[in-house]
Coordinates of C-alpha atoms in Angstrom, one line a residue:
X1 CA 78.8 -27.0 -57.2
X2 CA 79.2 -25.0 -54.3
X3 CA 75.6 -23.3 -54.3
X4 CA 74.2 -26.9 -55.4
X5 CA 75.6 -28.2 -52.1
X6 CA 73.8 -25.4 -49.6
X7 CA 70.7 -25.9 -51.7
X8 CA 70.7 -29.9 -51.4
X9 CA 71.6 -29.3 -47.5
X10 CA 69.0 -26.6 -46.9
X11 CA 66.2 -29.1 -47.9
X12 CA 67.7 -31.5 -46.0
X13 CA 67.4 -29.8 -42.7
X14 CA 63.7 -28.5 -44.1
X15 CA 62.8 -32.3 -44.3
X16 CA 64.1 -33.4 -41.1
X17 CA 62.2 -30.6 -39.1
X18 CA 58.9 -31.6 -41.2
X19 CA 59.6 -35.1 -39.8
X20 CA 60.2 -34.0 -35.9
X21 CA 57.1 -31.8 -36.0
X22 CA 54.6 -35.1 -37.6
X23 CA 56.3 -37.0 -34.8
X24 CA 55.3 -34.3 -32.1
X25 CA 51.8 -34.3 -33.4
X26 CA 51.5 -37.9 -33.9
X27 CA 52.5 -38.4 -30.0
X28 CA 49.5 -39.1 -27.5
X29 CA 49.7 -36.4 -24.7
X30 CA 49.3 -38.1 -21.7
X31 CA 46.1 -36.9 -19.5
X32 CA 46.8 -35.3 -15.9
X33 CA 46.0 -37.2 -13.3
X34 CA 42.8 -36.2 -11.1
X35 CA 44.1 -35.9 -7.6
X36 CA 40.8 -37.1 -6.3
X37 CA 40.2 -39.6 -8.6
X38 CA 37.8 -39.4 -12.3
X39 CA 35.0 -37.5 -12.1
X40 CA 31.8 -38.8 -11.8
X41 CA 29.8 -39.2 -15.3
X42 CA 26.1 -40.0 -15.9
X43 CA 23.5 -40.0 -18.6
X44 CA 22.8 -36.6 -19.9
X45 CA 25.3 -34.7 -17.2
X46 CA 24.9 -31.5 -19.3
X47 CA 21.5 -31.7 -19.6
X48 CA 20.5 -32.3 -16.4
X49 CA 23.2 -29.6 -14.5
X50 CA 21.7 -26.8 -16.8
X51 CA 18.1 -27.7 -15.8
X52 CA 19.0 -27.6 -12.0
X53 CA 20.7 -24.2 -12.5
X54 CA 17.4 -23.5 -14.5
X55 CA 15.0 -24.3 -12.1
X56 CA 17.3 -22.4 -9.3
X57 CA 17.0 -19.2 -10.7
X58 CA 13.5 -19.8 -11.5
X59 CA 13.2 -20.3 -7.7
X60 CA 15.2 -17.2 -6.5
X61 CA 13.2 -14.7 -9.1
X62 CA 9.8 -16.2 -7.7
X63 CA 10.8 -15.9 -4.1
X64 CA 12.0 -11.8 -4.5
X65 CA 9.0 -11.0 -6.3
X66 CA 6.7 -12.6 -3.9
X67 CA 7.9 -10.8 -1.1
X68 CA 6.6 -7.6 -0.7
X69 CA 4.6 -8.1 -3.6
X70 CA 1.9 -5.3 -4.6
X71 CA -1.2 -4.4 -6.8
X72 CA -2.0 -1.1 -7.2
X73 CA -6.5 -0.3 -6.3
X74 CA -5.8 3.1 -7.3
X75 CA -2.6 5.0 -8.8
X76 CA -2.7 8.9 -8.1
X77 CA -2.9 9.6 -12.0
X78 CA -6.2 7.5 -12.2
X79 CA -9.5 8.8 -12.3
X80 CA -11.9 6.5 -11.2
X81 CA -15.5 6.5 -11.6
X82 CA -15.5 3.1 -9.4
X83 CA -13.3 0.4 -8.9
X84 CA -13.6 -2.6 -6.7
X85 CA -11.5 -5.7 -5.3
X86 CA -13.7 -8.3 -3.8
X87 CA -12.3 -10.1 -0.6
X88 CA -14.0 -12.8 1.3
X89 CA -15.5 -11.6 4.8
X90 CA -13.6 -12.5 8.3
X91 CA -15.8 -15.1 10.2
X92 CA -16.2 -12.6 13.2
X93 CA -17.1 -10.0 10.6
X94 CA -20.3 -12.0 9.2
X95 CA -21.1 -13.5 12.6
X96 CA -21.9 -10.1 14.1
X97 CA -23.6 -9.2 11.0
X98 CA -26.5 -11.5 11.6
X99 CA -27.3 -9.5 14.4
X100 CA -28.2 -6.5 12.2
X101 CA -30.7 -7.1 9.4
X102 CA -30.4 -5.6 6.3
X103 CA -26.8 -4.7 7.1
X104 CA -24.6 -7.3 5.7
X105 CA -22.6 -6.8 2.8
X106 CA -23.3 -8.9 -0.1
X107 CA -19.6 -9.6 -0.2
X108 CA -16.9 -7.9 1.7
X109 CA -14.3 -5.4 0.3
X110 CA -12.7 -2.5 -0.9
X111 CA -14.3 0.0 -3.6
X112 CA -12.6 3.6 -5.0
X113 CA -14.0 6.2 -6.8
X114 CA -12.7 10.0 -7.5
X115 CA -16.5 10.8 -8.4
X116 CA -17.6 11.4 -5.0
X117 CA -17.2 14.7 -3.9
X118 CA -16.7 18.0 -6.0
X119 CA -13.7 20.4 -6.3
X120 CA -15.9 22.8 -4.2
X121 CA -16.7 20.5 -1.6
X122 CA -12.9 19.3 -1.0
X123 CA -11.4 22.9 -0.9
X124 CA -14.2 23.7 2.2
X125 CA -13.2 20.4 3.9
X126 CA -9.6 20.9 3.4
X127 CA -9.6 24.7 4.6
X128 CA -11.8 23.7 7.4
X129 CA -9.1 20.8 8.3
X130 CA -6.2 23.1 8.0
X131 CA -7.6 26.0 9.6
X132 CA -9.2 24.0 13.0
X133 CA -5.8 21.7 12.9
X134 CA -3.5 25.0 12.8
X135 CA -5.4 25.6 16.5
X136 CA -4.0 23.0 18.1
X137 CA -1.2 19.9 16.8
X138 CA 0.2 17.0 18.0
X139 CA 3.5 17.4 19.3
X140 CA 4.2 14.0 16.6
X141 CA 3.5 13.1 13.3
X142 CA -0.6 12.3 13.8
X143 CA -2.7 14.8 14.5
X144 CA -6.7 14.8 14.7
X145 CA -9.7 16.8 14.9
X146 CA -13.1 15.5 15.5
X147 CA -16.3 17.8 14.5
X148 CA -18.2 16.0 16.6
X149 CA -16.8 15.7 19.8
X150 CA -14.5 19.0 19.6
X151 CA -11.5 16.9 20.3
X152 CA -8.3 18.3 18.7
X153 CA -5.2 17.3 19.3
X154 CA -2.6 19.4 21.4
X155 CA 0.8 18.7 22.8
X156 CA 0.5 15.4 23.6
X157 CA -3.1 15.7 24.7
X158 CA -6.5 16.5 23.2
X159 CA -8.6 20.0 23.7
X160 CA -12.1 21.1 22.4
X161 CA -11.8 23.0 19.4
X162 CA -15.0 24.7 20.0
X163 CA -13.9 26.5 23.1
X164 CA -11.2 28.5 21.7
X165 CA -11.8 32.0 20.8
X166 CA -10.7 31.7 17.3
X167 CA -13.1 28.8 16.3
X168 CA -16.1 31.5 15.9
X169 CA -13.9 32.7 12.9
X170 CA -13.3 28.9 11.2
X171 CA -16.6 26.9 11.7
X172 CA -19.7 28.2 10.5
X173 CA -23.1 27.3 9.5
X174 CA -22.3 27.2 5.3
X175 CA -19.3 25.0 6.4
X176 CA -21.4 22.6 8.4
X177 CA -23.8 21.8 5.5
X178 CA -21.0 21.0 2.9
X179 CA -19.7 18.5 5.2
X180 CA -23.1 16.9 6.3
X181 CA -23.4 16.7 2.3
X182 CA -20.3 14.8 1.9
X183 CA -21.0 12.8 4.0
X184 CA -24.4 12.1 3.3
X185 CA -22.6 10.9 -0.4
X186 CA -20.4 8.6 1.3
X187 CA -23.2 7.0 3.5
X188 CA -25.5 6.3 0.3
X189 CA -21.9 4.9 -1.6
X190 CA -21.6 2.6 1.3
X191 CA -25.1 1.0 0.8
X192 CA -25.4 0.9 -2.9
X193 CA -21.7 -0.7 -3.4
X194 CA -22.2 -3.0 -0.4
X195 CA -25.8 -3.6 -1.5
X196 CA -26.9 -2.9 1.9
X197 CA -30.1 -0.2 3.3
X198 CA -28.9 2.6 3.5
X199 CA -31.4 3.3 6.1
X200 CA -29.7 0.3 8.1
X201 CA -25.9 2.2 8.4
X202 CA -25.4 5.2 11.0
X203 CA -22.5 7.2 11.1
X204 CA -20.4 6.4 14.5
X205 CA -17.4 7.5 16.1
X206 CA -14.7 8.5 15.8
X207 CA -15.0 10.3 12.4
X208 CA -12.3 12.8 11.8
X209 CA -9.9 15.2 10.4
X210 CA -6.3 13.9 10.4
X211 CA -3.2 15.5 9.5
X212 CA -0.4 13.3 8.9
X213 CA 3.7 14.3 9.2
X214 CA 7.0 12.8 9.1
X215 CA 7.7 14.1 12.4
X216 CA 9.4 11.8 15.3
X217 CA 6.7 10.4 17.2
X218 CA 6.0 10.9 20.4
X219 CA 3.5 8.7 21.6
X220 CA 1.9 5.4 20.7
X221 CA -0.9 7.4 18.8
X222 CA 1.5 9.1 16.3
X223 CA 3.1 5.5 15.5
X224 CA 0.0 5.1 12.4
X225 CA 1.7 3.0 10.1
X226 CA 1.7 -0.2 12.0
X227 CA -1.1 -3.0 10.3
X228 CA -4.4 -2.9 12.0
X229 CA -8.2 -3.9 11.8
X230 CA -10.2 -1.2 12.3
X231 CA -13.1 -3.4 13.8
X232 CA -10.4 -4.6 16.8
X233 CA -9.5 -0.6 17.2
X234 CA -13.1 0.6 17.2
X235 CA -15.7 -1.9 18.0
X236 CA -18.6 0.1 16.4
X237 CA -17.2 0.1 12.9
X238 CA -18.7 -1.7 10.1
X239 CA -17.8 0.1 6.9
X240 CA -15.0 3.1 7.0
X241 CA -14.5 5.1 4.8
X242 CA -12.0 8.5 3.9
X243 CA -12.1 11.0 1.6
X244 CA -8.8 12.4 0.9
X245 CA -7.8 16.2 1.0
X246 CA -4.6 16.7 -0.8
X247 CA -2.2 14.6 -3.3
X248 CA 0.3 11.9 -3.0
X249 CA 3.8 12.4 -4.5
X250 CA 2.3 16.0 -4.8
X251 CA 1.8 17.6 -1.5
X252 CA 3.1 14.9 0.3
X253 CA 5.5 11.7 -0.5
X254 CA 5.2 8.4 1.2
X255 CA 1.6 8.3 2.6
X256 CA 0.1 5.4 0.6
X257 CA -3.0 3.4 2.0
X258 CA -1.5 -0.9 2.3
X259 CA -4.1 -3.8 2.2
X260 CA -2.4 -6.7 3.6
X261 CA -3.7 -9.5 1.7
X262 CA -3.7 -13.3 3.2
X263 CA -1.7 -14.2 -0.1
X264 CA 1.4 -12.4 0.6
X265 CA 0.5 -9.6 -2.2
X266 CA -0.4 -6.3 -1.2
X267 CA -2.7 -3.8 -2.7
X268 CA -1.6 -0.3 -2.1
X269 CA -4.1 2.7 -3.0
X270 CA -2.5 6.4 -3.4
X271 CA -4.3 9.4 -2.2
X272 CA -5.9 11.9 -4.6
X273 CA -7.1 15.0 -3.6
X274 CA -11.3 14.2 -4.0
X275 CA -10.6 10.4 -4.0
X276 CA -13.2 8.1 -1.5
X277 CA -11.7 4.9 -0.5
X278 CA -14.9 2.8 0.8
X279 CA -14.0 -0.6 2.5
X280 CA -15.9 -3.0 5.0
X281 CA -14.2 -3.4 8.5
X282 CA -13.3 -6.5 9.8
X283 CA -10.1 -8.8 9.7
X284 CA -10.4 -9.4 6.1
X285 CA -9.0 -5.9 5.5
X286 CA -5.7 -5.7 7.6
X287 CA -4.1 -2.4 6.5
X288 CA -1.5 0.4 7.5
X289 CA -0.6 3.8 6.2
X290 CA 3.5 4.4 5.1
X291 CA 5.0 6.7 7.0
X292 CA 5.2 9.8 5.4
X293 CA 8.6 11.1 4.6
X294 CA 7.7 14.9 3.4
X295 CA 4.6 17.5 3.0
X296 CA 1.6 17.2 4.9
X297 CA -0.9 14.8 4.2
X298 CA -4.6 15.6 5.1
X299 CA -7.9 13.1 5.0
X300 CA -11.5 13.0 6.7
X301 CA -12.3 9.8 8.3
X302 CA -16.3 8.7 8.3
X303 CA -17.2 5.4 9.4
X304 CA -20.7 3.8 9.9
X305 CA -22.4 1.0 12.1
X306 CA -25.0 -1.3 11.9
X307 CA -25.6 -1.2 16.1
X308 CA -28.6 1.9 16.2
X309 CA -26.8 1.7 19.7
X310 CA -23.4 3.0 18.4
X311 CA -25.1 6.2 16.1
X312 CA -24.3 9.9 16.5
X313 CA -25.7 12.7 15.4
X314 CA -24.9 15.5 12.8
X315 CA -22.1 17.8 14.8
X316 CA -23.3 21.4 15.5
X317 CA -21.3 24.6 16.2
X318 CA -23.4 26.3 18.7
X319 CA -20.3 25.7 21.3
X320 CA -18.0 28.3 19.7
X321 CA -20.1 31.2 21.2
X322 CA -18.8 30.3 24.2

């Protein structure tokens, strides 16, 4: 009777506790108030707040990768036969043009090709750069040396090469025809990529060795990576060209060649030793050089006119006798 008891009272207790908990579940639970009142609802809320957040992001990614933006004309690895990028020409650029028959480009520019010059020909140019550049030096990062005028930078002045005593030991008569071949090449790429006579293009000046370093600068002249148009820093220049000496992220890091395009995307070119970078003058090729942060980098500069009046001639060594 006893055990019949606890058992009858056990279930009991068992039922009233089922009971309480249906209550407690059955029992609204009353909503907190919004101190600021209900939030504001409208047709497709979710919809809508994940399209804004969307389009945001959307916005931010298109902004960052439009700044700074590049294409690559020419990655060091590359071997290029030719390759071109067609820009329009500056207004200036064409209106001076008319002057010179037979000297307009059929459209303006930039052209590569690494099919230029031989391995021969680049080891004579770049001894002959390093040893007539080892005479003298800029005191900053930029130094030159121009075959034709003698000009070679010193301290933070220029010298003529061809008067120092050890120049009868650099520049010689073998060295003189590699280069006037080279750049012969460059003057006949020039015409047939610009489709202009080449009979109508004479080489001007300045055309030059330069040696590039991450050295502080020490005057205006070493500060080279600022953007410029070569036709506002040399008003005889109609097509300029270089022929690089050495490699990028080889002998030297940093040092790339920057087109600064009108549409906010650059196009960057890196050096290869043997490499010709051809490209017409005016504003519609804005460009700098990076600083270079290690090594040495080396080039030779050779630019041509349309102005007869602006031409020089072949350089000759006769002055290192004296």
């Amino acid at each position: 009777m006893v055990q019949d008891a606890k058992r009858s009272k056990k279930k009991s207790a068992q039922k009233e506790n089922k009971i309480q908990e249906e209550n407690k579940a059955e029992k609204p639970i009353k909503s907190a108030e919004l101190k600021y009142g209900p939030l504001v609802t409208f047709p497709y809320q979710r919809v809508w707040s994940r399209c804004v957040l969307i389009l945001g992001v959307l916005l931010i990614v298109w902004y960052n990768t439009r700044q700074g933006k590049e294409v690559s004309l020419a990655k060091q690895r590359d071997v290029l036969v030719s390759r071109t990028q067609n820009v329009d020409c500056s207004v200036d650029y064409k209106d001076e043009l008319e002057k010179y028959p037979g000297c307009a480009p059929e459209t303006c520019g930039r052209v590569v090709t690494d099919k230029l010059a031989s391995t021969t020909e680049v080891d004579v140019l770049l001894k002959l750069a390093r040893s007539g550049l080892d005479l003298g030096g800029h005191d900053g990062s930029a130094s030159i040396l121009d075959l034709h005028s003698g000009a070679l930078s010193k301290g933070q002045g220029f010298i003529n090469v061809f008067k120092q005593p050890e120049a009868k030991k650099i520049f010689n008569s073998v060295d003189l025809a590699i280069y006037k071949v080279v750049k012969m090449k460059i003057q006949h790429a020039v015409a047939h990529n610009f489709g202009v006579d080449v009979n109508k293009i004479y080489l001007t000046k300045p055309t030059f060795f330069s040696r590039l370093t991450n050295k502080l600068p020490k005057s205006v002249h070493d500060e080279y990576w600022h953007p410029h148009i070569d036709k506002e820093t040399y008003e005889s220049f109609h097509y300029t060209t270089l022929l690089y000496l050495n490699d990028y992220d080889k002998d030297f890091e940093g040092g790339r060649f920057i087109f600064i395009n009108k549409n906010n995307v650059n196009t960057t070119l890196e050096p290869r030793k043997g490499r010709v970078s051809i490209f017409t003058s005016g504003s519609e090729n804005l460009h700098l050089v990076e600083k270079v942060t290690s090594g040495t980098r080396y080039a030779l500069t050779v630019s041509f006119t349309c102005d007869q009046g602006a031409a020089i001639s072949d350089p000759h060594f006769t002055d290192t006798s004296s």
